[in-house]
Amino acid sequence: MKVIGIETSCDETAVAIVDDQKNILSSYVLSQSEHEIFGGVVPEIAARAHMDHIDSLVKKSFADTGFTIHDMDAVAVTSGPGLIGGVLVGVMMAKGLALASDTPYIAINHLEGHALTPRLTEENLQFPYLLLLVSGGHTQILIVHGIGDFELLGTTIDDALGEAFDKTAKLMDLGYPGGPAVEKKAADCKDPMAALKRFNLPVSMRGRPGSDMSFSGLKTAVRRQVELLREQNDLNDKTIADLCAAFQQTCGLIVTSRLKNAVKHYLKHCPNDVQPSLVVSGGVAANQHIRQCLQNICAKNDMHFAAPPMKLCSDNAVMIAWAGIERLRLNLTDDIKTLPRPRWPLTELKDKAG
Ligand code: KG4
Ligand code: ZN
């Protein structure tokens, strides 16, 4: 079983071909650099850039593998959530391919793509698993009970975690995307614990019931510290590294403290014959410190930790093709008339999966 996957929901134009034996037969990810000077993704520019590149990436994917569209068992495409102009570019390409060849069409929820990736990269990841989904647009804690079957335990009430990294980087002129830039700077900090103490950033919502998160207070506190350092003429390489480390440590503390109740709830409901697992996915899963925090939680609670390799953490089309394989196995294909959705919560997939 082979599926071609297409991803255009943000600033990566991506096409991949994956089979049901977990082989990645082809994968192209073109990251748009056009947005760097704006410090964030500009939707109109993103949509135009997707239009410029999608054709050639599809052609290359087929040329590399020697397949044609007729060798595919389905065409899977991100149908939301995301920047609708970009989503439309991918959806139109996918619908064209599917219609022209009479191949089944599968409308994939981008977040389900992130959520199912660890089932491609892990030997045998069983449902249900606990998932921390952390990207530039989303921060959610969910139990994945099955394909299309998600139980939302917590979400951010303001900024996404990746967004907090991006805004922090912007405040210190570290470039875009901010996550890798902040992590790199933080690595220069000689004593992260001392930095944490010095800046005393807020660990929001610690100890509260539930698993919702908040990062806007942290962002404001970082802004104040940057202004203060600037006023004192003390904004230099060392203090930037220290502030990045303090910020990153605080993010780890927030995530750890908010996962506590979720882990408790999950373990209570995890069947005895399933190995309890905590999975991280989304762009921020590339962050080594956050990964370490999650590994500590797993060690403490006797849980298995799973994280996709770095290149499958950030946006890519392998995850879309793989979600397509998972859905095709259950005969969950979609009508070609399915409309893309800019907003599409994971909890609205259940009816479809049955
Ligand atoms: O999943 P993704 O590629 O796109 C979205 O769907 O949003 O996630 C991108 C986000 C950006 O906010 C980026 O700054 C963040 O993931 N990110 C990181 C790291 N690498 C990417 N955040 C922290 N540390 C990283 N190493
Ligand atoms: Zn994403």
Coordinates of C-alpha atoms and ligand atoms in Angstrom, one line a residue:
M1 CA 0.0 0.0 0.0
K2 CA 1.5 3.4 -1.1
V3 CA 0.3 6.9 -0.4
I4 CA 1.5 10.2 -1.6
G5 CA 1.2 13.0 1.0
I6 CA 1.1 16.7 0.5
E7 CA 1.6 19.4 3.2
T8 CA 1.2 23.2 2.6
S9 CA -0.5 24.4 5.8
C10 CA 2.2 26.8 7.0
D11 CA 5.6 27.7 5.6
E12 CA 6.9 24.3 4.4
T13 CA 6.0 23.0 1.0
A14 CA 6.3 19.2 1.4
V15 CA 5.6 16.1 -0.6
A16 CA 6.4 12.5 0.4
I17 CA 5.6 8.9 -0.6
V18 CA 5.3 6.3 2.2
D19 CA 4.3 2.7 2.1
D20 CA 2.5 0.5 4.7
Q21 CA 5.7 -1.3 5.6
K22 CA 6.9 2.1 7.1
N23 CA 9.3 2.8 4.2
I24 CA 9.8 6.5 3.3
L25 CA 10.2 6.1 -0.4
S26 CA 10.6 9.9 -1.1
S27 CA 10.4 13.0 1.0
Y28 CA 10.9 16.6 0.1
V29 CA 10.5 19.6 2.5
L30 CA 11.1 23.1 1.1
S31 CA 11.3 25.6 3.9
Q32 CA 10.3 29.1 2.8
S33 CA 13.0 31.6 3.7
E34 CA 10.8 34.5 2.4
H35 CA 9.4 35.1 5.9
E36 CA 12.7 35.7 7.7
I37 CA 12.7 39.4 7.3
F38 CA 9.2 39.7 8.7
G39 CA 10.0 37.6 11.8
G40 CA 6.9 35.5 11.2
V41 CA 5.0 33.8 8.4
V42 CA 3.1 36.1 6.0
P43 CA 0.1 34.1 4.8
E44 CA -0.1 35.6 1.3
I45 CA 3.6 35.2 0.6
A46 CA 3.4 31.6 1.9
A47 CA 0.5 30.7 -0.4
R48 CA 2.3 32.1 -3.4
A49 CA 5.5 30.3 -2.6
H50 CA 3.6 27.0 -2.2
M51 CA 2.2 27.6 -5.7
D52 CA 5.6 28.2 -7.1
H53 CA 7.0 24.9 -5.8
I54 CA 4.3 22.3 -5.4
D55 CA 4.3 21.1 -9.0
S56 CA 8.1 20.4 -9.2
L57 CA 8.1 18.6 -5.8
V58 CA 5.3 16.3 -6.9
K59 CA 7.1 15.6 -10.2
K60 CA 10.4 15.0 -8.4
S61 CA 8.8 12.6 -6.0
F62 CA 7.5 10.5 -8.8
A63 CA 10.7 10.8 -10.9
D64 CA 12.9 9.7 -7.9
T65 CA 10.8 6.6 -7.2
G66 CA 9.9 5.6 -10.7
F67 CA 6.2 5.6 -9.7
T68 CA 3.3 7.4 -11.3
I69 CA 0.1 8.5 -9.7
H70 CA -1.4 5.2 -10.8
D71 CA 0.9 3.3 -8.4
M72 CA -0.6 5.2 -5.5
D73 CA -3.4 3.7 -3.4
A74 CA -4.4 7.1 -2.2
V75 CA -3.6 10.8 -2.2
A76 CA -3.4 12.3 1.3
V77 CA -3.3 16.0 1.9
T78 CA -3.4 18.5 4.8
S79 CA -6.9 19.8 4.7
G80 CA -6.5 22.0 7.8
P81 CA -6.0 23.5 10.3
G82 CA -3.6 26.1 8.9
L83 CA -3.3 29.2 6.8
I84 CA -6.1 28.7 4.3
G85 CA -4.4 30.1 1.3
G86 CA -1.6 27.6 1.6
V87 CA -3.9 24.7 2.5
L88 CA -5.9 25.4 -0.7
V89 CA -2.8 25.1 -2.8
G90 CA -2.1 21.6 -1.5
V91 CA -5.7 20.6 -1.6
M92 CA -6.1 21.6 -5.2
M93 CA -3.0 19.8 -6.2
A94 CA -4.2 16.6 -4.4
K95 CA -7.7 16.8 -5.8
G96 CA -6.3 17.2 -9.3
L97 CA -4.1 14.2 -8.9
A98 CA -6.9 12.1 -7.4
L99 CA -9.5 13.1 -9.9
A100 CA -7.3 12.7 -12.9
S101 CA -6.3 9.1 -11.9
D102 CA -9.4 8.0 -10.0
T103 CA -7.3 7.5 -6.9
P104 CA -8.9 7.7 -3.4
Y105 CA -8.6 11.1 -1.7
I106 CA -7.9 11.5 2.0
A107 CA -8.3 14.9 3.8
I108 CA -5.8 14.8 6.7
N109 CA -5.9 16.9 9.8
H110 CA -2.4 18.4 10.1
L111 CA -2.4 17.7 13.9
E112 CA -3.4 14.1 13.4
G113 CA -0.3 13.9 11.1
H114 CA 1.9 15.1 14.0
A115 CA 0.0 12.8 16.4
L116 CA 0.4 9.6 14.4
T117 CA 4.1 10.1 13.3
P118 CA 5.5 8.2 16.3
R119 CA 3.5 5.1 15.1
L120 CA 5.6 5.2 12.0
T121 CA 8.9 5.7 13.7
E122 CA 8.4 3.4 16.7
E123 CA 8.5 -0.3 16.5
N124 CA 5.1 -0.9 18.1
L125 CA 3.3 2.0 19.7
Q126 CA -0.1 0.9 20.8
F127 CA -3.2 3.0 21.6
P128 CA -3.9 4.6 23.9
Y129 CA -0.8 6.9 24.4
L130 CA -0.4 10.2 26.0
L131 CA 0.6 12.9 23.5
L132 CA 2.1 16.3 24.0
L133 CA 1.6 18.2 20.8
V134 CA 3.8 21.3 20.7
S135 CA 4.2 23.4 17.5
G136 CA 4.2 27.0 16.4
G137 CA 0.4 27.1 16.3
H138 CA -0.7 24.5 18.8
T139 CA 0.0 23.3 22.3
Q140 CA -2.2 20.4 23.5
I141 CA -2.1 17.4 25.8
L142 CA -4.2 14.6 24.5
I143 CA -4.8 10.9 24.9
V144 CA -4.7 9.2 21.5
H145 CA -7.2 6.4 21.8
G146 CA -7.2 5.5 18.1
I147 CA -7.2 6.9 14.6
G148 CA -9.4 10.0 14.8
D149 CA -10.1 9.3 18.4
F150 CA -8.5 12.0 20.6
E151 CA -9.3 13.0 24.2
L152 CA -8.2 16.6 24.9
L153 CA -6.8 17.0 28.5
G154 CA -5.3 20.4 28.2
T155 CA -4.5 23.2 25.8
T156 CA -2.8 26.6 25.9
I157 CA -5.2 29.4 26.9
D158 CA -3.1 32.0 25.0
D159 CA 0.2 31.5 23.1
A160 CA 1.4 28.2 21.7
L161 CA 4.8 27.0 23.1
G162 CA 6.5 27.3 19.7
E163 CA 5.1 30.8 19.4
A164 CA 6.6 31.7 22.8
F165 CA 10.0 30.6 21.5
D166 CA 9.5 32.6 18.3
K167 CA 8.4 35.8 20.2
T168 CA 11.3 35.4 22.7
A169 CA 13.7 35.1 19.8
K170 CA 12.2 38.2 18.1
L171 CA 12.6 40.2 21.3
M172 CA 16.3 39.5 21.2
D173 CA 16.7 39.7 17.4
L174 CA 17.7 36.1 17.1
G175 CA 16.0 35.5 13.9
Y176 CA 13.2 33.2 12.7
P177 CA 12.1 30.5 13.4
G178 CA 12.9 31.3 17.0
G179 CA 12.9 27.8 18.6
P180 CA 16.2 26.6 17.2
A181 CA 17.8 30.0 17.7
V182 CA 16.8 30.2 21.4
E183 CA 18.0 26.7 22.0
K184 CA 21.3 27.4 20.3
K185 CA 21.8 30.6 22.4
A186 CA 20.7 28.8 25.6
A187 CA 23.5 26.2 25.0
D188 CA 26.0 29.0 25.5
C189 CA 24.8 29.6 29.0
K190 CA 27.4 28.4 31.5
D191 CA 25.0 27.9 34.4
P192 CA 21.3 27.5 33.5
M193 CA 20.2 27.1 37.1
A194 CA 21.8 30.4 38.1
A195 CA 20.2 32.0 35.1
L196 CA 16.8 30.6 36.2
K197 CA 17.3 32.1 39.6
R198 CA 18.5 35.4 38.4
F199 CA 15.6 36.1 36.0
N200 CA 12.9 34.4 38.1
L201 CA 10.4 34.0 35.2
P202 CA 6.9 33.0 36.1
V203 CA 5.9 29.3 36.0
S204 CA 2.3 29.9 35.1
M205 CA -0.6 27.8 36.3
R206 CA 1.7 25.5 38.4
G207 CA -0.4 23.4 40.9
R208 CA -3.8 24.3 39.3
P209 CA -6.3 21.5 38.5
G210 CA -6.4 20.2 34.9
S211 CA -3.7 20.5 32.3
D212 CA -4.2 23.8 30.5
M213 CA -1.1 25.9 29.9
S214 CA -0.3 29.6 29.6
F215 CA 2.8 31.2 28.1
S216 CA 1.8 34.9 27.6
G217 CA 2.9 35.8 31.2
L218 CA 6.2 34.3 30.5
K219 CA 6.5 36.2 27.2
T220 CA 5.7 39.5 29.0
A221 CA 8.3 38.7 31.7
V222 CA 11.0 38.1 29.1
R223 CA 10.1 41.4 27.4
R224 CA 10.5 43.2 30.7
Q225 CA 13.9 41.6 31.3
V226 CA 15.1 42.5 27.8
E227 CA 14.0 46.1 28.3
L228 CA 15.7 46.2 31.7
L229 CA 18.9 44.8 30.3
R230 CA 18.8 47.3 27.4
E231 CA 18.3 50.2 29.9
Q232 CA 21.2 49.0 31.9
N233 CA 23.3 48.6 28.8
D234 CA 23.8 45.0 29.7
L235 CA 22.2 43.3 26.7
N236 CA 25.1 41.3 25.4
D237 CA 25.9 37.8 24.2
K238 CA 26.3 36.5 27.8
T239 CA 23.0 37.9 29.1
I240 CA 21.1 36.9 26.0
A241 CA 22.4 33.3 26.5
D242 CA 21.4 33.4 30.2
L243 CA 17.9 34.8 29.4
C244 CA 17.4 32.2 26.7
A245 CA 18.5 29.4 29.1
A246 CA 16.2 30.8 31.8
F247 CA 13.3 31.0 29.4
Q248 CA 13.9 27.4 28.1
Q249 CA 14.2 26.1 31.7
T250 CA 10.9 27.8 32.6
C251 CA 9.1 26.3 29.6
G252 CA 10.3 22.9 30.8
L253 CA 9.0 23.6 34.3
I254 CA 5.6 24.7 32.9
V255 CA 5.3 21.7 30.6
T256 CA 6.4 19.3 33.4
S257 CA 4.0 20.8 36.0
R258 CA 1.0 20.8 33.6
L259 CA 1.6 17.2 32.5
K260 CA 1.4 16.0 36.1
N261 CA -2.4 15.7 36.2
A262 CA -2.6 14.4 32.6
V263 CA -0.2 11.6 33.4
K264 CA -2.2 10.7 36.5
H265 CA -5.5 10.6 34.5
Y266 CA -3.9 8.6 31.6
L267 CA -2.3 6.0 33.8
K268 CA -5.6 5.5 35.6
H269 CA -7.3 4.7 32.3
C270 CA -4.5 2.9 30.4
P271 CA -5.4 -0.9 30.0
N272 CA -3.0 -3.3 31.8
D273 CA -1.9 -5.0 28.6
V274 CA -0.7 -1.7 27.0
Q275 CA 2.7 -0.3 27.8
P276 CA 2.0 3.3 29.0
S277 CA 3.7 5.8 26.7
L278 CA 4.3 9.5 26.5
V279 CA 4.8 10.8 23.0
V280 CA 6.0 14.2 21.9
S281 CA 5.3 15.6 18.5
G282 CA 5.3 19.0 16.6
G283 CA 8.1 21.4 15.9
V284 CA 9.1 22.1 19.6
A285 CA 9.7 18.3 20.1
A286 CA 13.1 19.0 18.5
N287 CA 14.1 20.9 21.7
Q288 CA 16.5 18.8 23.7
H289 CA 15.7 20.4 27.0
I290 CA 12.0 19.8 26.6
R291 CA 12.7 16.2 25.6
Q292 CA 14.9 15.7 28.7
C293 CA 12.0 17.0 30.9
L294 CA 9.6 14.5 29.3
Q295 CA 12.2 11.7 29.7
N296 CA 12.4 12.5 33.4
I297 CA 8.6 12.3 33.7
C298 CA 8.7 8.9 32.0
A299 CA 11.4 7.6 34.2
K300 CA 9.5 8.7 37.3
N301 CA 6.2 7.1 36.2
D302 CA 7.6 4.0 34.5
M303 CA 6.4 5.1 31.1
H304 CA 7.9 4.6 27.7
F305 CA 9.1 7.8 26.0
A306 CA 8.7 8.2 22.2
A307 CA 9.7 11.1 20.0
P308 CA 10.1 11.1 16.2
P309 CA 13.5 11.9 14.8
M310 CA 14.1 15.7 14.4
K311 CA 13.3 15.9 10.7
L312 CA 9.9 14.4 11.3
C313 CA 9.1 16.7 14.3
S314 CA 8.7 19.8 12.3
D315 CA 6.3 20.1 9.4
N316 CA 6.8 17.5 6.6
A317 CA 4.7 15.4 4.3
V318 CA 5.8 12.0 5.5
M319 CA 3.5 12.5 8.5
I320 CA 0.6 13.3 6.1
A321 CA 1.3 10.3 3.9
W322 CA 1.6 8.1 7.0
A323 CA -1.7 9.4 8.4
G324 CA -3.1 8.6 5.0
I325 CA -1.8 5.0 5.3
E326 CA -3.4 4.6 8.8
R327 CA -6.7 5.9 7.5
L328 CA -6.7 3.9 4.3
R329 CA -6.1 0.7 6.3
L330 CA -9.5 1.5 7.9
N331 CA -11.1 2.5 4.6
L332 CA -11.4 6.0 5.9
T333 CA -11.2 7.9 2.6
D334 CA -13.0 11.2 1.9
D335 CA -15.2 12.7 -0.7
I336 CA -13.4 14.7 -3.3
K337 CA -15.7 17.6 -2.4
T338 CA -14.4 17.8 1.2
L339 CA -13.8 21.4 2.0
P340 CA -10.5 22.5 3.7
R341 CA -10.8 23.9 7.2
P342 CA -8.7 26.8 8.6
R343 CA -9.8 25.7 12.1
W344 CA -10.2 22.0 12.7
P345 CA -9.9 20.7 16.3
L346 CA -8.7 17.1 16.7
T347 CA -11.7 16.4 18.9
E348 CA -13.9 16.8 15.8
L349 CA -12.5 13.8 14.0
K350 CA -14.2 11.1 16.0
D351 CA -17.5 10.9 14.0
K352 CA -15.6 10.4 10.8
A353 CA -13.5 7.6 12.2
G354 CA -16.6 5.9 13.6
Ligands
KG4_1 O1 5.3 21.8 13.8 P1 6.0 23.0 13.2 O2 7.1 22.8 12.3 O3 5.0 23.9 12.5 C1 3.7 24.2 13.0 O4 2.8 23.4 12.7 O5 3.6 25.2 13.8 O6 6.5 23.8 14.5 C2 7.2 25.0 14.3 C3 7.5 25.6 15.6 C4 8.1 27.0 15.6 O7 7.4 27.8 16.5 C5 9.5 26.8 16.0 O8 10.2 27.9 16.6 C6 9.4 25.6 16.9 O9 8.4 24.8 16.3 N1 10.7 24.9 17.1 C7 11.4 24.8 18.2 C8 12.6 24.1 17.9 N2 12.6 23.8 16.6 C9 11.4 24.3 16.1 N3 11.1 25.2 19.4 C10 12.0 25.0 20.4 N4 13.2 24.4 20.2 C11 13.5 23.9 18.9 N5 14.7 23.3 18.7
ZN2 ZN 2.9 21.4 12.3

